[in-house]
């Protein structure tokens, strides 16, 4: 900037710089396909929410989920259709869950949801509704023959205070997710409390 600086021009420059910073920060913290938190950003949110739950002694639920047989979707209908299915799930999660819930694309076809001030029973009720709605959606292929298909979700849920820190919470929700997949998919499993193991 050359002196003398006109105030209106100076304000425009500052506003443009702030907007560029916001866009860059969003690109670094959000998944480009789904616009949800990316893995790193979600883990940061998990650490923050786990600390708040501990400090305030409030419940916190973590849901880990993935799309059943997603590799078959990509192999059968192609990656653009698979990407569309991922975006549909992201949109459904944003539309069906509360604004206070934190949603992330954990990787590939795996998603995660943090539900502050929600015990595992409340998380289970919310995810049953999401899962029911998602499985009822009809997806279309881009094939000239025009195929239609449905996909389902498997979910695992763990909660604080049963699991007292973010690493134990993540491990428990992950194990519950794999239990749901082992038991036939298209289901939601709650992590047992440490006393039940």
PDB file of C-alpha atoms in Angstrom:
ATOM      1  CA  UNK A   1       0.000   0.000   0.000  1.00  0.00           C
ATOM      2  CA  UNK A   2       1.280   3.423  -0.893  1.00  0.00           C
ATOM      3  CA  UNK A   3       0.804   6.448   1.261  1.00  0.00           C
ATOM      4  CA  UNK A   4      -1.403   8.318   1.539  1.00  0.00           C
ATOM      5  CA  UNK A   5      -3.854   5.421   2.049  1.00  0.00           C
ATOM      6  CA  UNK A   6      -7.493   6.035   1.313  1.00  0.00           C
ATOM      7  CA  UNK A   7      -9.600   4.694   4.153  1.00  0.00           C
ATOM      8  CA  UNK A   8     -12.176   3.008   1.877  1.00  0.00           C
ATOM      9  CA  UNK A   9      -9.443   1.248  -0.107  1.00  0.00           C
ATOM     10  CA  UNK A  10      -7.670   0.191   3.083  1.00  0.00           C
ATOM     11  CA  UNK A  11     -10.897  -1.333   4.495  1.00  0.00           C
ATOM     12  CA  UNK A  12     -11.523  -3.211   1.218  1.00  0.00           C
ATOM     13  CA  UNK A  13      -8.000  -4.673   1.339  1.00  0.00           C
ATOM     14  CA  UNK A  14      -8.459  -5.849   4.924  1.00  0.00           C
ATOM     15  CA  UNK A  15     -11.876  -7.397   4.162  1.00  0.00           C
ATOM     16  CA  UNK A  16     -10.457  -9.232   1.126  1.00  0.00           C
ATOM     17  CA  UNK A  17      -7.561 -10.575   3.211  1.00  0.00           C
ATOM     18  CA  UNK A  18      -9.933 -11.791   5.933  1.00  0.00           C
ATOM     19  CA  UNK A  19     -12.157 -13.508   3.350  1.00  0.00           C
ATOM     20  CA  UNK A  20      -9.126 -15.252   1.772  1.00  0.00           C
ATOM     21  CA  UNK A  21      -8.044 -16.442   5.222  1.00  0.00           C
ATOM     22  CA  UNK A  22     -11.531 -17.818   5.981  1.00  0.00           C
ATOM     23  CA  UNK A  23     -11.650 -19.706   2.676  1.00  0.00           C
ATOM     24  CA  UNK A  24      -8.169 -21.125   3.220  1.00  0.00           C
ATOM     25  CA  UNK A  25      -9.023 -22.191   6.770  1.00  0.00           C
ATOM     26  CA  UNK A  26     -12.199 -23.894   5.533  1.00  0.00           C
ATOM     27  CA  UNK A  27     -10.256 -25.730   2.821  1.00  0.00           C
ATOM     28  CA  UNK A  28      -7.784 -26.963   5.435  1.00  0.00           C
ATOM     29  CA  UNK A  29     -10.434 -28.155   7.917  1.00  0.00           C
ATOM     30  CA  UNK A  30     -13.210 -29.465   5.664  1.00  0.00           C
ATOM     31  CA  UNK A  31     -13.470 -32.363   3.263  1.00  0.00           C
ATOM     32  CA  UNK A  32     -13.726 -31.053  -0.298  1.00  0.00           C
ATOM     33  CA  UNK A  33     -16.308 -33.639  -1.421  1.00  0.00           C
ATOM     34  CA  UNK A  34     -18.802 -33.504   1.451  1.00  0.00           C
ATOM     35  CA  UNK A  35     -17.991 -30.122   3.054  1.00  0.00           C
ATOM     36  CA  UNK A  36     -17.930 -31.890   6.442  1.00  0.00           C
ATOM     37  CA  UNK A  37     -15.060 -31.687   8.915  1.00  0.00           C
ATOM     38  CA  UNK A  38     -12.068 -33.650   7.638  1.00  0.00           C
ATOM     39  CA  UNK A  39     -10.291 -36.279   9.760  1.00  0.00           C
ATOM     40  CA  UNK A  40      -7.855 -33.850  11.397  1.00  0.00           C
ATOM     41  CA  UNK A  41     -10.466 -31.219  12.138  1.00  0.00           C
ATOM     42  CA  UNK A  42     -12.875 -33.820  13.536  1.00  0.00           C
ATOM     43  CA  UNK A  43     -10.182 -35.205  15.868  1.00  0.00           C
ATOM     44  CA  UNK A  44      -9.568 -31.665  17.153  1.00  0.00           C
ATOM     45  CA  UNK A  45     -13.284 -31.234  17.800  1.00  0.00           C
ATOM     46  CA  UNK A  46     -13.386 -34.604  19.571  1.00  0.00           C
ATOM     47  CA  UNK A  47     -10.540 -33.598  21.897  1.00  0.00           C
ATOM     48  CA  UNK A  48     -12.291 -30.305  22.684  1.00  0.00           C
ATOM     49  CA  UNK A  49     -15.714 -31.889  23.285  1.00  0.00           C
ATOM     50  CA  UNK A  50     -14.245 -34.681  25.435  1.00  0.00           C
ATOM     51  CA  UNK A  51     -12.533 -32.054  27.604  1.00  0.00           C
ATOM     52  CA  UNK A  52     -15.783 -30.083  27.919  1.00  0.00           C
ATOM     53  CA  UNK A  53     -17.781 -33.213  28.789  1.00  0.00           C
ATOM     54  CA  UNK A  54     -15.270 -34.083  31.510  1.00  0.00           C
ATOM     55  CA  UNK A  55     -15.166 -30.550  32.918  1.00  0.00           C
ATOM     56  CA  UNK A  56     -18.949 -30.063  32.896  1.00  0.00           C
ATOM     57  CA  UNK A  57     -19.801 -33.700  33.667  1.00  0.00           C
ATOM     58  CA  UNK A  58     -22.171 -33.806  30.685  1.00  0.00           C
ATOM     59  CA  UNK A  59     -22.785 -36.828  28.464  1.00  0.00           C
ATOM     60  CA  UNK A  60     -21.135 -37.057  25.050  1.00  0.00           C
ATOM     61  CA  UNK A  61     -21.731 -39.664  22.358  1.00  0.00           C
ATOM     62  CA  UNK A  62     -19.497 -40.604  19.462  1.00  0.00           C
ATOM     63  CA  UNK A  63     -20.959 -42.382  16.440  1.00  0.00           C
ATOM     64  CA  UNK A  64     -18.704 -44.115  13.909  1.00  0.00           C
ATOM     65  CA  UNK A  65     -20.469 -45.237  10.718  1.00  0.00           C
ATOM     66  CA  UNK A  66     -19.780 -46.428   7.241  1.00  0.00           C
ATOM     67  CA  UNK A  67     -21.724 -47.323   4.142  1.00  0.00           C
ATOM     68  CA  UNK A  68     -22.217 -51.065   3.744  1.00  0.00           C
ATOM     69  CA  UNK A  69     -20.550 -52.645   0.701  1.00  0.00           C
ATOM     70  CA  UNK A  70     -19.435 -49.245  -0.563  1.00  0.00           C
ATOM     71  CA  UNK A  71     -16.625 -50.801  -2.613  1.00  0.00           C
ATOM     72  CA  UNK A  72     -19.314 -52.694  -4.561  1.00  0.00           C
ATOM     73  CA  UNK A  73     -21.057 -49.381  -5.318  1.00  0.00           C
ATOM     74  CA  UNK A  74     -17.838 -47.950  -6.757  1.00  0.00           C
ATOM     75  CA  UNK A  75     -17.008 -51.153  -8.650  1.00  0.00           C
ATOM     76  CA  UNK A  76     -20.515 -51.586 -10.077  1.00  0.00           C
ATOM     77  CA  UNK A  77     -21.624 -48.016 -10.782  1.00  0.00           C
ATOM     78  CA  UNK A  78     -18.347 -46.063 -10.864  1.00  0.00           C
ATOM     79  CA  UNK A  79     -16.658 -43.563  -8.574  1.00  0.00           C
ATOM     80  CA  UNK A  80     -18.767 -40.541  -9.644  1.00  0.00           C
ATOM     81  CA  UNK A  81     -21.888 -42.378  -8.452  1.00  0.00           C
ATOM     82  CA  UNK A  82     -20.062 -43.422  -5.266  1.00  0.00           C
ATOM     83  CA  UNK A  83     -19.129 -39.777  -4.668  1.00  0.00           C
ATOM     84  CA  UNK A  84     -22.775 -38.829  -5.116  1.00  0.00           C
ATOM     85  CA  UNK A  85     -23.798 -41.391  -2.467  1.00  0.00           C
ATOM     86  CA  UNK A  86     -21.237 -39.886  -0.056  1.00  0.00           C
ATOM     87  CA  UNK A  87     -22.605 -36.381  -0.678  1.00  0.00           C
ATOM     88  CA  UNK A  88     -26.186 -37.607  -0.140  1.00  0.00           C
ATOM     89  CA  UNK A  89     -25.229 -39.108   3.225  1.00  0.00           C
ATOM     90  CA  UNK A  90     -23.417 -35.909   4.240  1.00  0.00           C
ATOM     91  CA  UNK A  91     -26.466 -33.843   3.308  1.00  0.00           C
ATOM     92  CA  UNK A  92     -28.783 -36.217   5.184  1.00  0.00           C
ATOM     93  CA  UNK A  93     -26.634 -36.027   8.319  1.00  0.00           C
ATOM     94  CA  UNK A  94     -26.587 -32.227   8.198  1.00  0.00           C
ATOM     95  CA  UNK A  95     -30.357 -32.128   7.691  1.00  0.00           C
ATOM     96  CA  UNK A  96     -31.372 -34.725  10.287  1.00  0.00           C
ATOM     97  CA  UNK A  97     -28.975 -33.958  13.147  1.00  0.00           C
ATOM     98  CA  UNK A  98     -28.837 -30.940  15.426  1.00  0.00           C
ATOM     99  CA  UNK A  99     -26.761 -27.865  14.652  1.00  0.00           C
ATOM    100  CA  UNK A 100     -24.725 -28.590  17.785  1.00  0.00           C
ATOM    101  CA  UNK A 101     -23.721 -32.054  16.517  1.00  0.00           C
ATOM    102  CA  UNK A 102     -20.307 -32.220  14.852  1.00  0.00           C
ATOM    103  CA  UNK A 103     -20.142 -34.290  11.674  1.00  0.00           C
ATOM    104  CA  UNK A 104     -16.991 -35.417   9.928  1.00  0.00           C
ATOM    105  CA  UNK A 105     -15.851 -37.550   7.049  1.00  0.00           C
ATOM    106  CA  UNK A 106     -13.417 -39.777   8.879  1.00  0.00           C
ATOM    107  CA  UNK A 107     -11.986 -41.334   5.732  1.00  0.00           C
ATOM    108  CA  UNK A 108     -13.220 -43.091   2.600  1.00  0.00           C
ATOM    109  CA  UNK A 109     -16.818 -44.101   3.266  1.00  0.00           C
ATOM    110  CA  UNK A 110     -16.474 -43.756   7.042  1.00  0.00           C
ATOM    111  CA  UNK A 111     -18.194 -40.885   8.832  1.00  0.00           C
ATOM    112  CA  UNK A 112     -18.204 -39.798  12.465  1.00  0.00           C
ATOM    113  CA  UNK A 113     -20.656 -37.769  14.534  1.00  0.00           C
ATOM    114  CA  UNK A 114     -20.071 -36.137  17.907  1.00  0.00           C
ATOM    115  CA  UNK A 115     -23.247 -35.520  19.881  1.00  0.00           C
ATOM    116  CA  UNK A 116     -22.661 -33.199  22.865  1.00  0.00           C
ATOM    117  CA  UNK A 117     -25.062 -33.422  25.804  1.00  0.00           C
ATOM    118  CA  UNK A 118     -26.418 -36.703  24.420  1.00  0.00           C
ATOM    119  CA  UNK A 119     -26.228 -40.108  26.079  1.00  0.00           C
ATOM    120  CA  UNK A 120     -25.885 -43.298  24.027  1.00  0.00           C
ATOM    121  CA  UNK A 121     -29.640 -43.957  24.098  1.00  0.00           C
ATOM    122  CA  UNK A 122     -30.311 -40.529  22.608  1.00  0.00           C
ATOM    123  CA  UNK A 123     -27.606 -41.097  19.985  1.00  0.00           C
ATOM    124  CA  UNK A 124     -29.097 -44.496  19.169  1.00  0.00           C
ATOM    125  CA  UNK A 125     -32.547 -42.974  18.597  1.00  0.00           C
ATOM    126  CA  UNK A 126     -31.129 -40.265  16.315  1.00  0.00           C
ATOM    127  CA  UNK A 127     -29.023 -42.720  14.308  1.00  0.00           C
ATOM    128  CA  UNK A 128     -31.896 -45.178  13.903  1.00  0.00           C
ATOM    129  CA  UNK A 129     -33.841 -42.387  12.190  1.00  0.00           C
ATOM    130  CA  UNK A 130     -30.873 -41.457   9.978  1.00  0.00           C
ATOM    131  CA  UNK A 131     -30.207 -45.089   9.073  1.00  0.00           C
ATOM    132  CA  UNK A 132     -33.868 -45.790   8.293  1.00  0.00           C
ATOM    133  CA  UNK A 133     -34.127 -42.750   6.051  1.00  0.00           C
ATOM    134  CA  UNK A 134     -30.805 -43.398   4.264  1.00  0.00           C
ATOM    135  CA  UNK A 135     -31.685 -47.025   3.485  1.00  0.00           C
ATOM    136  CA  UNK A 136     -34.998 -45.920   1.942  1.00  0.00           C
ATOM    137  CA  UNK A 137     -33.338 -43.598  -0.582  1.00  0.00           C
ATOM    138  CA  UNK A 138     -33.106 -44.749  -4.175  1.00  0.00           C
ATOM    139  CA  UNK A 139     -29.789 -44.002  -5.878  1.00  0.00           C
ATOM    140  CA  UNK A 140     -29.440 -43.924  -9.650  1.00  0.00           C
ATOM    141  CA  UNK A 141     -26.509 -45.015 -11.743  1.00  0.00           C
ATOM    142  CA  UNK A 142     -25.091 -42.958 -14.596  1.00  0.00           C
ATOM    143  CA  UNK A 143     -25.278 -46.022 -16.825  1.00  0.00           C
ATOM    144  CA  UNK A 144     -27.340 -45.648 -20.015  1.00  0.00           C
ATOM    145  CA  UNK A 145     -29.256 -48.749 -18.898  1.00  0.00           C
ATOM    146  CA  UNK A 146     -30.230 -46.785 -15.813  1.00  0.00           C
ATOM    147  CA  UNK A 147     -29.731 -48.886 -12.700  1.00  0.00           C
ATOM    148  CA  UNK A 148     -31.318 -48.125  -9.338  1.00  0.00           C
ATOM    149  CA  UNK A 149     -29.952 -49.296  -6.020  1.00  0.00           C
ATOM    150  CA  UNK A 150     -30.205 -48.852  -2.260  1.00  0.00           C
ATOM    151  CA  UNK A 151     -27.442 -48.784   0.336  1.00  0.00           C
ATOM    152  CA  UNK A 152     -27.429 -49.161   4.105  1.00  0.00           C
ATOM    153  CA  UNK A 153     -25.350 -47.978   7.048  1.00  0.00           C
ATOM    154  CA  UNK A 154     -23.578 -49.718   9.894  1.00  0.00           C
ATOM    155  CA  UNK A 155     -22.944 -47.695  13.066  1.00  0.00           C
ATOM    156  CA  UNK A 156     -21.128 -48.057  16.352  1.00  0.00           C
ATOM    157  CA  UNK A 157     -21.833 -45.784  19.328  1.00  0.00           C
ATOM    158  CA  UNK A 158     -19.826 -45.135  22.483  1.00  0.00           C
ATOM    159  CA  UNK A 159     -20.311 -42.494  25.136  1.00  0.00           C
ATOM    160  CA  UNK A 160     -18.801 -40.484  27.944  1.00  0.00           C
ATOM    161  CA  UNK A 161     -18.693 -41.041  30.928  1.00  0.00           C
ATOM    162  CA  UNK A 162     -18.370 -44.787  30.247  1.00  0.00           C
ATOM    163  CA  UNK A 163     -15.282 -43.954  28.180  1.00  0.00           C
ATOM    164  CA  UNK A 164     -13.377 -41.096  29.780  1.00  0.00           C
ATOM    165  CA  UNK A 165     -11.122 -39.773  27.038  1.00  0.00           C
ATOM    166  CA  UNK A 166     -11.131 -39.322  23.272  1.00  0.00           C
ATOM    167  CA  UNK A 167      -8.871 -42.280  22.461  1.00  0.00           C
ATOM    168  CA  UNK A 168     -10.936 -44.744  24.545  1.00  0.00           C
ATOM    169  CA  UNK A 169     -14.147 -43.276  23.113  1.00  0.00           C
ATOM    170  CA  UNK A 170     -12.895 -43.651  19.527  1.00  0.00           C
ATOM    171  CA  UNK A 171     -11.666 -47.201  20.085  1.00  0.00           C
ATOM    172  CA  UNK A 172     -14.958 -48.247  21.692  1.00  0.00           C
ATOM    173  CA  UNK A 173     -17.097 -46.705  18.908  1.00  0.00           C
ATOM    174  CA  UNK A 174     -14.842 -48.326  16.280  1.00  0.00           C
ATOM    175  CA  UNK A 175     -15.191 -51.739  17.924  1.00  0.00           C
ATOM    176  CA  UNK A 176     -18.966 -51.323  18.069  1.00  0.00           C
ATOM    177  CA  UNK A 177     -18.971 -50.445  14.348  1.00  0.00           C
ATOM    178  CA  UNK A 178     -17.003 -53.578  13.470  1.00  0.00           C
ATOM    179  CA  UNK A 179     -19.368 -55.630  15.628  1.00  0.00           C
ATOM    180  CA  UNK A 180     -22.293 -54.243  13.590  1.00  0.00           C
ATOM    181  CA  UNK A 181     -20.531 -55.252  10.385  1.00  0.00           C
ATOM    182  CA  UNK A 182     -19.699 -58.736  11.700  1.00  0.00           C
ATOM    183  CA  UNK A 183     -23.316 -59.269  12.714  1.00  0.00           C
ATOM    184  CA  UNK A 184     -24.597 -58.674   9.191  1.00  0.00           C
ATOM    185  CA  UNK A 185     -24.415 -54.911   8.572  1.00  0.00           C
ATOM    186  CA  UNK A 186     -27.372 -52.489   8.308  1.00  0.00           C
ATOM    187  CA  UNK A 187     -27.454 -52.218  12.077  1.00  0.00           C
ATOM    188  CA  UNK A 188     -26.327 -50.061  14.990  1.00  0.00           C
ATOM    189  CA  UNK A 189     -24.356 -51.469  17.918  1.00  0.00           C
ATOM    190  CA  UNK A 190     -23.681 -49.815  21.252  1.00  0.00           C
ATOM    191  CA  UNK A 191     -20.251 -50.244  22.791  1.00  0.00           C
ATOM    192  CA  UNK A 192     -20.449 -52.189  26.039  1.00  0.00           C
ATOM    193  CA  UNK A 193     -19.408 -50.241  29.106  1.00  0.00           C
ATOM    194  CA  UNK A 194     -15.934 -51.155  30.413  1.00  0.00           C
ATOM    195  CA  UNK A 195     -17.605 -53.031  33.300  1.00  0.00           C
ATOM    196  CA  UNK A 196     -19.483 -55.234  30.803  1.00  0.00           C
ATOM    197  CA  UNK A 197     -16.343 -56.257  28.892  1.00  0.00           C
TER     198      UNK A 197
END
